[in-house]
PDB file of C-alpha atoms in Angstrom:
ATOM      1  CA  UNK A  14     -43.111 -21.876  32.625  1.00  0.00           C
ATOM      2  CA  UNK A  15     -46.664 -22.085  33.919  1.00  0.00           C
ATOM      3  CA  UNK A  16     -48.279 -25.528  34.123  1.00  0.00           C
ATOM      4  CA  UNK A  17     -51.277 -25.663  31.659  1.00  0.00           C
ATOM      5  CA  UNK A  18     -53.184 -28.079  33.962  1.00  0.00           C
ATOM      6  CA  UNK A  19     -54.038 -25.179  36.273  1.00  0.00           C
ATOM      7  CA  UNK A  20     -56.163 -23.551  33.513  1.00  0.00           C
ATOM      8  CA  UNK A  21     -59.053 -26.068  33.963  1.00  0.00           C
ATOM      9  CA  UNK A  22     -58.864 -26.252  37.755  1.00  0.00           C
ATOM     10  CA  UNK A  23     -60.267 -24.206  40.577  1.00  0.00           C
ATOM     11  CA  UNK A  24     -57.044 -22.170  40.452  1.00  0.00           C
ATOM     12  CA  UNK A  25     -57.781 -20.881  36.926  1.00  0.00           C
ATOM     13  CA  UNK A  26     -57.795 -17.210  38.080  1.00  0.00           C
ATOM     14  CA  UNK A  27     -54.343 -17.645  39.592  1.00  0.00           C
ATOM     15  CA  UNK A  28     -53.212 -19.364  36.398  1.00  0.00           C
ATOM     16  CA  UNK A  29     -54.422 -16.462  34.319  1.00  0.00           C
ATOM     17  CA  UNK A  30     -52.687 -14.034  36.643  1.00  0.00           C
ATOM     18  CA  UNK A  31     -49.469 -15.981  36.309  1.00  0.00           C
ATOM     19  CA  UNK A  32     -49.669 -15.929  32.557  1.00  0.00           C
ATOM     20  CA  UNK A  33     -50.115 -12.134  32.661  1.00  0.00           C
ATOM     21  CA  UNK A  34     -46.924 -11.836  34.771  1.00  0.00           C
ATOM     22  CA  UNK A  35     -45.174 -14.198  32.321  1.00  0.00           C
ATOM     23  CA  UNK A  36     -46.359 -12.690  29.028  1.00  0.00           C
ATOM     24  CA  UNK A  37     -48.784  -9.863  29.550  1.00  0.00           C
ATOM     25  CA  UNK A  38     -48.886  -6.246  30.680  1.00  0.00           C
ATOM     26  CA  UNK A  39     -50.514  -4.105  33.297  1.00  0.00           C
ATOM     27  CA  UNK A  40     -53.206  -3.142  30.743  1.00  0.00           C
ATOM     28  CA  UNK A  41     -54.053  -6.851  30.347  1.00  0.00           C
ATOM     29  CA  UNK A  42     -54.485  -7.157  34.053  1.00  0.00           C
ATOM     30  CA  UNK A  43     -56.777  -4.127  34.219  1.00  0.00           C
ATOM     31  CA  UNK A  44     -58.923  -5.496  31.432  1.00  0.00           C
ATOM     32  CA  UNK A  45     -59.594  -8.713  33.514  1.00  0.00           C
ATOM     33  CA  UNK A  46     -59.151  -7.362  37.057  1.00  0.00           C
ATOM     34  CA  UNK A  47     -62.695  -8.344  38.070  1.00  0.00           C
ATOM     35  CA  UNK A  48     -61.923 -12.025  37.485  1.00  0.00           C
ATOM     36  CA  UNK A  49     -58.406 -12.039  38.864  1.00  0.00           C
ATOM     37  CA  UNK A  50     -56.929 -11.938  42.324  1.00  0.00           C
ATOM     38  CA  UNK A  51     -56.155  -8.417  43.635  1.00  0.00           C
ATOM     39  CA  UNK A  52     -52.583  -7.152  43.549  1.00  0.00           C
ATOM     40  CA  UNK A  53     -50.595  -5.357  46.176  1.00  0.00           C
ATOM     41  CA  UNK A  54     -48.792  -2.138  45.296  1.00  0.00           C
ATOM     42  CA  UNK A  55     -45.501  -3.946  45.058  1.00  0.00           C
ATOM     43  CA  UNK A  56     -47.028  -6.468  42.641  1.00  0.00           C
ATOM     44  CA  UNK A  57     -48.562  -3.722  40.562  1.00  0.00           C
ATOM     45  CA  UNK A  58     -45.194  -2.006  40.274  1.00  0.00           C
ATOM     46  CA  UNK A  59     -43.589  -5.310  39.340  1.00  0.00           C
ATOM     47  CA  UNK A  60     -46.111  -5.817  36.602  1.00  0.00           C
ATOM     48  CA  UNK A  61     -45.646  -2.258  35.409  1.00  0.00           C
ATOM     49  CA  UNK A  62     -41.862  -2.893  35.199  1.00  0.00           C
ATOM     50  CA  UNK A  63     -42.512  -5.927  32.975  1.00  0.00           C
ATOM     51  CA  UNK A  64     -44.924  -3.874  30.908  1.00  0.00           C
ATOM     52  CA  UNK A  65     -42.128  -1.336  30.234  1.00  0.00           C
ATOM     53  CA  UNK A  66     -39.929  -4.274  29.148  1.00  0.00           C
ATOM     54  CA  UNK A  67     -42.573  -5.402  26.664  1.00  0.00           C
ATOM     55  CA  UNK A  68     -42.806  -1.900  25.233  1.00  0.00           C
ATOM     56  CA  UNK A  69     -38.988  -1.605  25.034  1.00  0.00           C
ATOM     57  CA  UNK A  70     -38.870  -4.735  22.865  1.00  0.00           C
ATOM     58  CA  UNK A  71     -40.888  -2.874  20.267  1.00  0.00           C
ATOM     59  CA  UNK A  72     -39.899   0.802  20.846  1.00  0.00           C
ATOM     60  CA  UNK A  73     -36.498   1.991  21.914  1.00  0.00           C
ATOM     61  CA  UNK A  74     -37.675   5.560  22.571  1.00  0.00           C
ATOM     62  CA  UNK A  75     -40.989   5.354  24.407  1.00  0.00           C
ATOM     63  CA  UNK A  76     -42.952   8.598  24.825  1.00  0.00           C
ATOM     64  CA  UNK A  77     -44.107   9.511  28.314  1.00  0.00           C
ATOM     65  CA  UNK A  78     -47.687   9.706  26.991  1.00  0.00           C
ATOM     66  CA  UNK A  79     -47.626   6.028  26.022  1.00  0.00           C
ATOM     67  CA  UNK A  80     -46.138   4.950  29.342  1.00  0.00           C
ATOM     68  CA  UNK A  81     -48.697   6.970  31.369  1.00  0.00           C
ATOM     69  CA  UNK A  82     -51.533   5.391  29.426  1.00  0.00           C
ATOM     70  CA  UNK A  83     -50.244   1.782  29.535  1.00  0.00           C
ATOM     71  CA  UNK A  84     -49.166   1.948  33.193  1.00  0.00           C
ATOM     72  CA  UNK A  85     -52.166   3.967  34.397  1.00  0.00           C
ATOM     73  CA  UNK A  86     -50.055   6.467  36.292  1.00  0.00           C
ATOM     74  CA  UNK A  87     -51.335   9.911  37.275  1.00  0.00           C
ATOM     75  CA  UNK A  88     -48.351  12.100  36.515  1.00  0.00           C
ATOM     76  CA  UNK A  89     -44.808  12.270  35.163  1.00  0.00           C
ATOM     77  CA  UNK A  90     -43.256  12.236  38.618  1.00  0.00           C
ATOM     78  CA  UNK A  91     -44.766   8.853  39.389  1.00  0.00           C
ATOM     79  CA  UNK A  92     -43.638   7.533  35.973  1.00  0.00           C
ATOM     80  CA  UNK A  93     -40.023   8.690  36.443  1.00  0.00           C
ATOM     81  CA  UNK A  94     -39.897   7.191  39.948  1.00  0.00           C
ATOM     82  CA  UNK A  95     -41.119   3.869  38.529  1.00  0.00           C
ATOM     83  CA  UNK A  96     -38.534   3.900  35.783  1.00  0.00           C
ATOM     84  CA  UNK A  97     -35.798   4.731  38.275  1.00  0.00           C
ATOM     85  CA  UNK A  98     -36.848   1.739  40.401  1.00  0.00           C
ATOM     86  CA  UNK A  99     -36.716  -0.539  37.323  1.00  0.00           C
ATOM     87  CA  UNK A 100     -33.199   0.692  36.524  1.00  0.00           C
ATOM     88  CA  UNK A 101     -31.993   0.041  40.099  1.00  0.00           C
ATOM     89  CA  UNK A 102     -33.585  -3.457  39.880  1.00  0.00           C
ATOM     90  CA  UNK A 103     -31.622  -4.045  36.654  1.00  0.00           C
ATOM     91  CA  UNK A 104     -34.841  -4.613  34.744  1.00  0.00           C
ATOM     92  CA  UNK A 105     -33.819  -2.129  32.106  1.00  0.00           C
ATOM     93  CA  UNK A 106     -31.098   0.383  31.375  1.00  0.00           C
ATOM     94  CA  UNK A 107     -31.570   3.699  29.703  1.00  0.00           C
ATOM     95  CA  UNK A 108     -32.148   7.382  30.324  1.00  0.00           C
ATOM     96  CA  UNK A 109     -35.045   9.750  30.906  1.00  0.00           C
ATOM     97  CA  UNK A 110     -35.151  12.520  28.291  1.00  0.00           C
ATOM     98  CA  UNK A 111     -37.237  15.161  30.259  1.00  0.00           C
ATOM     99  CA  UNK A 112     -36.802  17.744  27.498  1.00  0.00           C
ATOM    100  CA  UNK A 113     -38.416  15.512  24.827  1.00  0.00           C
ATOM    101  CA  UNK A 114     -40.606  13.635  27.322  1.00  0.00           C
ATOM    102  CA  UNK A 115     -39.534  10.145  26.518  1.00  0.00           C
ATOM    103  CA  UNK A 116     -37.688   7.114  27.857  1.00  0.00           C
ATOM    104  CA  UNK A 117     -34.639   6.020  25.861  1.00  0.00           C
ATOM    105  CA  UNK A 118     -33.983   2.343  26.432  1.00  0.00           C
ATOM    106  CA  UNK A 119     -30.494   0.817  25.957  1.00  0.00           C
ATOM    107  CA  UNK A 120     -31.140  -2.610  27.423  1.00  0.00           C
ATOM    108  CA  UNK A 121     -34.008  -4.600  28.966  1.00  0.00           C
ATOM    109  CA  UNK A 122     -34.377  -8.110  30.266  1.00  0.00           C
ATOM    110  CA  UNK A 123     -36.165 -10.781  28.220  1.00  0.00           C
ATOM    111  CA  UNK A 124     -39.591 -12.113  29.068  1.00  0.00           C
ATOM    112  CA  UNK A 125     -41.026 -15.576  28.741  1.00  0.00           C
ATOM    113  CA  UNK A 126     -42.041 -16.767  25.267  1.00  0.00           C
ATOM    114  CA  UNK A 127     -45.472 -18.102  24.286  1.00  0.00           C
ATOM    115  CA  UNK A 128     -45.586 -21.308  22.325  1.00  0.00           C
ATOM    116  CA  UNK A 129     -47.324 -19.641  19.402  1.00  0.00           C
ATOM    117  CA  UNK A 130     -44.419 -17.157  19.174  1.00  0.00           C
ATOM    118  CA  UNK A 131     -41.861 -19.953  18.549  1.00  0.00           C
ATOM    119  CA  UNK A 132     -42.510 -20.078  14.787  1.00  0.00           C
ATOM    120  CA  UNK A 133     -41.956 -16.324  14.514  1.00  0.00           C
ATOM    121  CA  UNK A 134     -38.721 -16.564  16.507  1.00  0.00           C
ATOM    122  CA  UNK A 135     -37.568 -19.471  14.357  1.00  0.00           C
ATOM    123  CA  UNK A 136     -38.261 -17.505  11.215  1.00  0.00           C
ATOM    124  CA  UNK A 137     -36.455 -14.478  12.566  1.00  0.00           C
ATOM    125  CA  UNK A 138     -33.419 -16.598  13.480  1.00  0.00           C
ATOM    126  CA  UNK A 139     -33.369 -18.174  10.004  1.00  0.00           C
ATOM    127  CA  UNK A 140     -33.442 -14.762   8.388  1.00  0.00           C
ATOM    128  CA  UNK A 141     -30.654 -13.649  10.693  1.00  0.00           C
ATOM    129  CA  UNK A 142     -28.572 -16.752   9.771  1.00  0.00           C
ATOM    130  CA  UNK A 143     -29.121 -16.103   6.027  1.00  0.00           C
ATOM    131  CA  UNK A 144     -28.051 -12.491   6.502  1.00  0.00           C
ATOM    132  CA  UNK A 145     -24.918 -13.661   8.298  1.00  0.00           C
ATOM    133  CA  UNK A 146     -24.115 -16.070   5.474  1.00  0.00           C
ATOM    134  CA  UNK A 147     -24.475 -13.281   2.933  1.00  0.00           C
ATOM    135  CA  UNK A 148     -22.199 -11.010   4.931  1.00  0.00           C
ATOM    136  CA  UNK A 149     -19.712 -13.922   5.454  1.00  0.00           C
ATOM    137  CA  UNK A 150     -19.724 -14.599   1.717  1.00  0.00           C
ATOM    138  CA  UNK A 151     -19.046 -10.909   0.961  1.00  0.00           C
ATOM    139  CA  UNK A 152     -16.186 -10.846   3.441  1.00  0.00           C
ATOM    140  CA  UNK A 153     -14.655 -13.985   1.941  1.00  0.00           C
ATOM    141  CA  UNK A 154     -14.876 -12.414  -1.519  1.00  0.00           C
ATOM    142  CA  UNK A 155     -13.170  -9.240  -0.285  1.00  0.00           C
ATOM    143  CA  UNK A 156     -10.453 -11.320   1.364  1.00  0.00           C
ATOM    144  CA  UNK A 157      -9.888 -13.260  -1.860  1.00  0.00           C
ATOM    145  CA  UNK A 158      -9.583 -10.002  -3.860  1.00  0.00           C
ATOM    146  CA  UNK A 159      -7.198  -8.615  -1.268  1.00  0.00           C
ATOM    147  CA  UNK A 160      -5.026 -11.739  -1.443  1.00  0.00           C
ATOM    148  CA  UNK A 161      -4.961 -11.588  -5.274  1.00  0.00           C
ATOM    149  CA  UNK A 162      -3.951  -7.934  -5.114  1.00  0.00           C
ATOM    150  CA  UNK A 163      -1.272  -8.732  -2.581  1.00  0.00           C
ATOM    151  CA  UNK A 164       0.183 -11.535  -4.794  1.00  0.00           C
ATOM    152  CA  UNK A 165       0.179  -9.181  -7.819  1.00  0.00           C
ATOM    153  CA  UNK A 166       2.039  -6.504  -5.891  1.00  0.00           C
ATOM    154  CA  UNK A 167       4.514  -9.077  -4.534  1.00  0.00           C
ATOM    155  CA  UNK A 168       5.194 -10.370  -8.046  1.00  0.00           C
ATOM    156  CA  UNK A 169       5.698  -6.764  -9.318  1.00  0.00           C
ATOM    157  CA  UNK A 170       8.005  -6.046  -6.413  1.00  0.00           C
ATOM    158  CA  UNK A 171      10.078  -9.114  -7.154  1.00  0.00           C
ATOM    159  CA  UNK A 172      10.258  -8.164 -10.825  1.00  0.00           C
ATOM    160  CA  UNK A 173      11.407  -4.672 -10.061  1.00  0.00           C
ATOM    161  CA  UNK A 174      14.004  -5.932  -7.565  1.00  0.00           C
ATOM    162  CA  UNK A 175      15.288  -8.419 -10.176  1.00  0.00           C
ATOM    163  CA  UNK A 176      15.576  -5.694 -12.839  1.00  0.00           C
ATOM    164  CA  UNK A 177      17.412  -3.417 -10.379  1.00  0.00           C
ATOM    165  CA  UNK A 178      19.790  -6.239  -9.475  1.00  0.00           C
ATOM    166  CA  UNK A 179      20.546  -6.931 -13.141  1.00  0.00           C
ATOM    167  CA  UNK A 180      21.087  -3.261 -13.768  1.00  0.00           C
ATOM    168  CA  UNK A 181      23.531  -2.986 -10.858  1.00  0.00           C
ATOM    169  CA  UNK A 182      25.485  -5.982 -12.252  1.00  0.00           C
ATOM    170  CA  UNK A 183      25.686  -4.383 -15.669  1.00  0.00           C
ATOM    171  CA  UNK A 184      26.870  -1.100 -14.286  1.00  0.00           C
ATOM    172  CA  UNK A 185      29.405  -2.848 -12.103  1.00  0.00           C
ATOM    173  CA  UNK A 186      30.816  -4.904 -15.002  1.00  0.00           C
ATOM    174  CA  UNK A 187      31.025  -1.816 -17.261  1.00  0.00           C
ATOM    175  CA  UNK A 188      32.747   0.234 -14.562  1.00  0.00           C
ATOM    176  CA  UNK A 189      35.221  -2.549 -13.884  1.00  0.00           C
ATOM    177  CA  UNK A 190      36.070  -2.940 -17.583  1.00  0.00           C
ATOM    178  CA  UNK A 191      36.627   0.872 -17.966  1.00  0.00           C
ATOM    179  CA  UNK A 192      38.778   0.936 -14.832  1.00  0.00           C
ATOM    180  CA  UNK A 193      40.795  -2.020 -16.151  1.00  0.00           C
ATOM    181  CA  UNK A 194      41.415  -0.357 -19.509  1.00  0.00           C
ATOM    182  CA  UNK A 195      42.546   2.859 -17.917  1.00  0.00           C
ATOM    183  CA  UNK A 196      44.886   1.285 -15.319  1.00  0.00           C
ATOM    184  CA  UNK A 197      46.992  -0.677 -17.890  1.00  0.00           C
ATOM    185  CA  UNK A 198      49.575   2.211 -18.472  1.00  0.00           C
ATOM    186  CA  UNK A 199      48.355   5.501 -17.173  1.00  0.00           C
ATOM    187  CA  UNK A 200      51.759   7.331 -17.848  1.00  0.00           C
ATOM    188  CA  UNK A 201      51.862   6.167 -21.417  1.00  0.00           C
ATOM    189  CA  UNK A 202      48.192   7.357 -21.835  1.00  0.00           C
ATOM    190  CA  UNK A 203      49.131  10.783 -20.471  1.00  0.00           C
ATOM    191  CA  UNK A 204      52.276  10.948 -22.664  1.00  0.00           C
ATOM    192  CA  UNK A 205      50.271  10.152 -25.731  1.00  0.00           C
ATOM    193  CA  UNK A 206      47.831  12.974 -24.815  1.00  0.00           C
ATOM    194  CA  UNK A 207      50.732  15.435 -24.307  1.00  0.00           C
ATOM    195  CA  UNK A 208      53.092  14.400 -27.204  1.00  0.00           C
ATOM    196  CA  UNK A 209      51.921  14.448 -30.835  1.00  0.00           C
ATOM    197  CA  UNK A 210      52.182  11.371 -32.953  1.00  0.00           C
ATOM    198  CA  UNK A 211      55.546  10.479 -34.693  1.00  0.00           C
ATOM    199  CA  UNK A 212      56.110  12.413 -37.939  1.00  0.00           C
ATOM    200  CA  UNK A 213      53.787  15.242 -37.111  1.00  0.00           C
ATOM    201  CA  UNK A 214      56.574  17.720 -36.076  1.00  0.00           C
ATOM    202  CA  UNK A 215      58.771  16.676 -39.068  1.00  0.00           C
ATOM    203  CA  UNK A 216      56.076  17.496 -41.492  1.00  0.00           C
ATOM    204  CA  UNK A 217      55.417  20.801 -39.825  1.00  0.00           C
ATOM    205  CA  UNK A 218      59.227  21.582 -39.697  1.00  0.00           C
ATOM    206  CA  UNK A 219      59.714  20.781 -43.440  1.00  0.00           C
ATOM    207  CA  UNK A 220      56.740  22.987 -44.186  1.00  0.00           C
ATOM    208  CA  UNK A 221      58.288  25.846 -42.252  1.00  0.00           C
ATOM    209  CA  UNK A 222      61.739  25.260 -43.929  1.00  0.00           C
ATOM    210  CA  UNK A 223      60.191  25.318 -47.438  1.00  0.00           C
ATOM    211  CA  UNK A 224      58.411  28.513 -46.629  1.00  0.00           C
ATOM    212  CA  UNK A 225      61.601  30.062 -45.375  1.00  0.00           C
ATOM    213  CA  UNK A 226      63.554  29.134 -48.493  1.00  0.00           C
ATOM    214  CA  UNK A 227      60.876  30.442 -50.692  1.00  0.00           C
ATOM    215  CA  UNK A 228      60.927  33.811 -48.868  1.00  0.00           C
ATOM    216  CA  UNK A 229      64.766  34.063 -49.209  1.00  0.00           C
ATOM    217  CA  UNK A 230      64.694  33.287 -52.937  1.00  0.00           C
ATOM    218  CA  UNK A 231      62.073  35.921 -53.455  1.00  0.00           C
ATOM    219  CA  UNK A 232      64.195  38.412 -51.577  1.00  0.00           C
ATOM    220  CA  UNK A 233      67.272  37.711 -53.787  1.00  0.00           C
ATOM    221  CA  UNK A 234      65.289  38.140 -57.012  1.00  0.00           C
ATOM    222  CA  UNK A 235      63.867  41.378 -55.802  1.00  0.00           C
ATOM    223  CA  UNK A 236      67.369  42.639 -54.927  1.00  0.00           C
ATOM    224  CA  UNK A 237      68.801  41.892 -58.335  1.00  0.00           C
ATOM    225  CA  UNK A 238      66.003  43.475 -60.158  1.00  0.00           C
ATOM    226  CA  UNK A 239      66.494  46.656 -58.245  1.00  0.00           C
TER     227      UNK A 239
END
């Protein structure tokens, strides 16, 4: 930071030049060049680099026309050489889009902050914190819903597993009872299936005998009548 005591001393032009390097741009220097110390070419290029950084904080795709005007360069070749120097110096990172005539900035260094800008920065950070709290609240709500859904699915799974286990037990008991009933006397069971119940053949035999007697009696009567 620049000492404010220099502003009211004999070194006020130097103080103003330092503030331009800290906060300003090359256009600011040109506007006050008559009252400021002259710059070497290296100093001019340094201030141009910082001017590109200031523009990059506002615009991520800077047209060549804006850069040529703000940096007071004569042609695109000088502009591209200046940007390449800034990239090698790690002042900014990006790419030169020659087809669309623009500089696409991915990263740039930060510059010093004026005191009057602190309130704006504080407000921006507060808004950012509020946004983060809203996002965090939304995430927590989604996590809560996901946990509830997980618990419901787990309870349903346990219920289904319990019903399946009960069904298996029922089937096992029923199968065991049927097997026990069949295995008591399998030969007798087969015999009962093959042989008719007692008295069945006798009734059928008596019916056949009665029919035969009836037929013989009929035959005798028919013979006598003839």
